[in-house]
Amino acid sequence: MKAALTAFMSDAIRQHLSDDADEYLYQVRRAASVGELIPMLNPLIDAVLEAAGPGAAAEFADGAAEILEP
């Protein structure tokens, strides 16, 4: 699950956050567990919302939720 969430978050960061991508990618890549990735989701949703609009933010949130569902 960690690998899938890391890949998903990294793809979204590269796609939507060109200006702030490096800092977000660094944080995501250095996370050692899903538990460390989860607190990053809300700030990333907000950043995607600001950079790419509500549709992209909703898509990101839905995709993350699908990965995290048991």
Backbone as a chain_set.jsonl record, in Angstrom:
{"seq": "MKAALTAFMSDAIRQHLSDDADEYLYQVRRAASVGELIPMLNPLIDAVLEAAGPGAAAEFADGAAEILEP", "coords": {"N": [[0.817, -1.189, 0.0], [1.98, 1.239, 0.744], [3.827, 1.713, -1.311], [2.126, 2.015, -3.529], [0.614, 4.278, -2.77], [2.649, 6.174, -2.477], [3.614, 6.311, -5.133], [1.289, 7.216, -6.44], [0.859, 9.721, -5.183], [3.259, 11.002, -5.862], [3.069, 11.092, -8.67], [0.828, 12.787, -8.953], [1.822, 15.12, -7.785], [3.924, 15.792, -9.548], [2.398, 16.229, -11.828], [0.625, 18.353, -11.193], [1.839, 20.309, -9.543], [4.05, 22.078, -10.356], [5.689, 24.28, -9.519], [6.123, 23.896, -6.74], [6.924, 21.305, -6.569], [9.36, 19.928, -5.939], [9.832, 20.104, -3.105], [7.542, 18.845, -2.029], [7.799, 16.308, -3.256], [10.183, 15.421, -2.094], [9.403, 15.131, 0.607], [7.41, 13.15, 0.386], [8.844, 10.997, -0.693], [10.645, 10.458, 1.346], [9.127, 9.471, 3.375], [8.511, 6.839, 5.599], [6.445, 5.134, 6.016], [2.933, 4.327, 5.52], [1.535, 5.648, 7.456], [3.064, 7.946, 7.779], [2.629, 9.182, 5.385], [-0.091, 9.813, 5.285], [-0.7, 12.246, 6.83], [0.177, 14.103, 4.991], [-1.68, 14.254, 3.001], [-3.964, 16.082, 3.159], [-2.707, 18.719, 3.005], [-1.647, 18.41, 0.423], [-3.951, 18.031, -1.12], [-5.07, 20.575, -0.819], [-3.05, 22.097, -2.078], [-3.135, 21.083, -4.701], [-5.733, 21.83, -5.33], [-5.462, 24.638, -5.329], [-3.574, 24.961, -7.387], [-4.586, 23.559, -9.621], [-7.339, 23.429, -9.603], [-10.775, 22.585, -8.56], [-11.714, 20.138, -9.665], [-9.415, 18.586, -10.216], [-8.392, 18.409, -7.632], [-10.421, 16.974, -6.327], [-10.28, 14.596, -7.765], [-7.726, 13.741, -7.03], [-8.1, 13.378, -4.243], [-10.084, 11.365, -4.264], [-8.684, 9.298, -5.558], [-6.61, 8.775, -3.731], [-8.155, 7.907, -1.578], [-9.221, 5.534, -2.622], [-6.921, 3.948, -2.766], [-6.32, 3.708, -0.074], [-8.484, 2.371, 1.002], [-9.593, -0.553, 2.695]], "CA": [[0.0, 0.0, 0.0], [2.847, 2.416, 0.789], [4.383, 1.941, -2.647], [1.058, 2.523, -4.395], [0.279, 5.64, -2.355], [3.803, 7.007, -2.819], [3.607, 6.509, -6.585], [0.13, 8.044, -6.772], [1.114, 11.084, -4.72], [4.36, 11.549, -6.66], [2.53, 11.406, -9.998], [-0.034, 13.969, -8.836], [2.694, 16.266, -7.513], [4.592, 16.159, -10.8], [1.404, 16.686, -12.793], [-0.108, 19.561, -10.833], [2.543, 21.268, -8.68], [5.371, 22.305, -10.934], [6.506, 25.224, -8.744], [6.435, 23.379, -5.408], [7.044, 19.852, -6.678], [10.556, 19.365, -5.306], [9.66, 19.967, -1.654], [6.548, 17.796, -1.786], [8.366, 15.013, -3.645], [11.155, 15.05, -1.071], [8.679, 14.664, 1.788], [6.732, 11.89, 0.071], [9.846, 9.938, -0.89], [11.337, 10.104, 2.582], [8.178, 8.842, 4.302], [8.855, 5.435, 5.82], [5.245, 4.316, 6.193], [1.663, 4.944, 5.138], [1.217, 6.567, 8.54], [3.754, 9.214, 7.544], [2.07, 9.79, 4.175], [-1.466, 10.277, 5.499], [-0.793, 13.67, 7.184], [0.52, 14.93, 3.834], [-2.77, 14.267, 2.025], [-4.746, 17.331, 3.165], [-1.959, 19.821, 2.388], [-1.529, 18.179, -1.017], [-5.26, 18.324, -1.712], [-5.165, 22.039, -0.875], [-2.112, 22.594, -3.086], [-3.681, 20.722, -6.013], [-6.895, 22.703, -5.512], [-4.983, 25.972, -5.69], [-2.828, 24.937, -8.645], [-5.257, 22.937, -10.769], [-8.78, 23.555, -9.513], [-11.522, 21.624, -7.747], [-11.814, 18.822, -10.297], [-8.16, 17.869, -9.99], [-8.287, 18.13, -6.195], [-11.357, 15.886, -6.028], [-9.718, 13.381, -8.364], [-6.619, 13.333, -6.167], [-8.663, 12.873, -2.987], [-10.744, 10.085, -4.548], [-7.655, 8.303, -5.851], [-5.954, 8.411, -2.473], [-9.119, 7.127, -0.792], [-9.289, 4.187, -3.204], [-5.716, 3.212, -2.368], [-6.342, 3.484, 1.371], [-9.598, 1.51, 1.415], [-9.154, -1.937, 2.947]], "C": [[0.869, 1.265, 0.0], [3.394, 2.737, -0.592], [3.339, 2.537, -3.585], [0.717, 3.972, -4.054], [1.418, 6.603, -2.686], [3.821, 7.318, -4.308], [2.468, 7.431, -7.004], [0.374, 9.5, -6.392], [2.211, 11.746, -5.552], [3.885, 11.942, -8.053], [1.682, 12.676, -9.963], [0.795, 15.23, -8.597], [3.356, 16.733, -8.8], [3.604, 16.746, -11.811], [0.859, 18.075, -12.461], [0.704, 20.64, -10.129], [3.941, 21.579, -9.178], [6.251, 23.219, -10.079], [6.968, 24.664, -7.404], [6.739, 21.883, -5.41], [8.221, 19.293, -5.886], [10.378, 19.135, -3.807], [8.659, 18.868, -1.327], [7.111, 16.417, -2.129], [9.374, 14.523, -2.615], [10.452, 14.466, 0.15], [8.026, 13.309, 1.541], [7.745, 10.757, -0.031], [10.54, 9.542, 0.405], [10.411, 9.493, 3.626], [8.466, 7.346, 4.386], [7.633, 4.53, 5.921], [4.02, 5.06, 5.67], [1.26, 5.966, 6.199], [1.903, 7.914, 8.407], [3.227, 9.925, 6.303], [0.7, 10.425, 4.421], [-1.541, 11.753, 5.905], [-0.456, 14.615, 6.024], [-0.647, 15.089, 2.864], [-3.54, 15.588, 2.012], [-3.964, 18.518, 2.612], [-1.799, 19.646, 0.876], [-2.851, 18.434, -1.729], [-5.422, 19.839, -1.855], [-4.259, 22.62, -1.96], [-2.607, 22.282, -4.496], [-4.896, 21.595, -6.317], [-6.461, 24.083, -5.989], [-4.338, 25.99, -7.075], [-3.659, 24.492, -9.842], [-6.778, 22.948, -10.694], [-9.462, 22.419, -8.782], [-11.641, 20.23, -8.359], [-10.577, 17.979, -10.047], [-7.994, 17.509, -8.516], [-9.204, 16.983, -5.796], [-10.848, 14.563, -6.579], [-8.568, 12.844, -7.514], [-7.142, 12.719, -4.872], [-9.324, 11.511, -3.189], [-9.728, 8.978, -4.811], [-6.934, 7.838, -4.599], [-6.874, 7.554, -1.616], [-9.233, 5.699, -1.318], [-8.091, 3.343, -2.788], [-5.788, 2.828, -0.896], [-7.488, 2.603, 1.848], [-9.109, 0.086, 1.618], [-9.727, -2.921, 1.936]], "O": [[0.537, 2.247, -0.664], [3.423, 3.899, -0.999], [3.635, 3.457, -4.347], [0.55, 4.799, -4.95], [1.173, 7.726, -3.127], [4.022, 8.467, -4.7], [2.66, 8.325, -7.828], [0.124, 10.405, -7.188], [2.1, 12.92, -5.906], [4.253, 13.001, -8.561], [1.803, 13.535, -10.836], [0.494, 16.287, -9.15], [3.354, 17.924, -9.11], [3.948, 17.66, -12.562], [0.655, 18.888, -13.363], [0.286, 21.798, -10.122], [4.917, 21.353, -8.462], [7.445, 22.955, -9.932], [8.092, 24.932, -6.979], [6.801, 21.265, -4.346], [8.076, 18.267, -5.221], [10.739, 18.073, -3.299], [8.904, 18.049, -0.441], [6.92, 15.464, -1.374], [9.411, 13.334, -2.299], [10.86, 13.426, 0.667], [8.085, 12.423, 2.393], [7.513, 9.669, 0.497], [10.978, 8.4, 0.544], [10.882, 9.04, 4.669], [8.642, 6.677, 3.368], [7.76, 3.305, 5.914], [4.067, 6.263, 5.413], [0.711, 7.02, 5.879], [1.376, 8.924, 8.875], [3.364, 11.142, 6.184], [0.374, 11.455, 3.831], [-2.384, 12.469, 5.366], [-0.777, 15.802, 6.081], [-0.614, 15.963, 1.998], [-3.748, 16.159, 0.941], [-4.514, 19.272, 1.809], [-1.815, 20.627, 0.133], [-2.867, 18.994, -2.825], [-5.862, 20.322, -2.898], [-4.661, 23.533, -2.682], [-2.509, 23.125, -5.388], [-5.064, 22.048, -7.449], [-7.025, 24.629, -6.937], [-4.538, 26.93, -7.844], [-3.464, 24.987, -10.953], [-7.44, 22.515, -11.637], [-8.833, 21.422, -8.427], [-11.665, 19.239, -7.629], [-10.677, 16.8, -9.709], [-7.51, 16.425, -8.19], [-8.812, 16.115, -5.016], [-10.974, 13.526, -5.928], [-8.454, 11.637, -7.305], [-6.677, 11.659, -4.454], [-9.143, 10.605, -2.375], [-9.894, 7.853, -4.341], [-6.677, 6.647, -4.428], [-6.43, 6.586, -0.999], [-9.331, 4.757, -0.532], [-8.236, 2.157, -2.492], [-5.362, 1.737, -0.518], [-7.468, 2.132, 2.985], [-8.317, -0.429, 0.828], [-9.451, -4.118, 2.014]]}, "num_chains": 1, "name": "protein.A"}
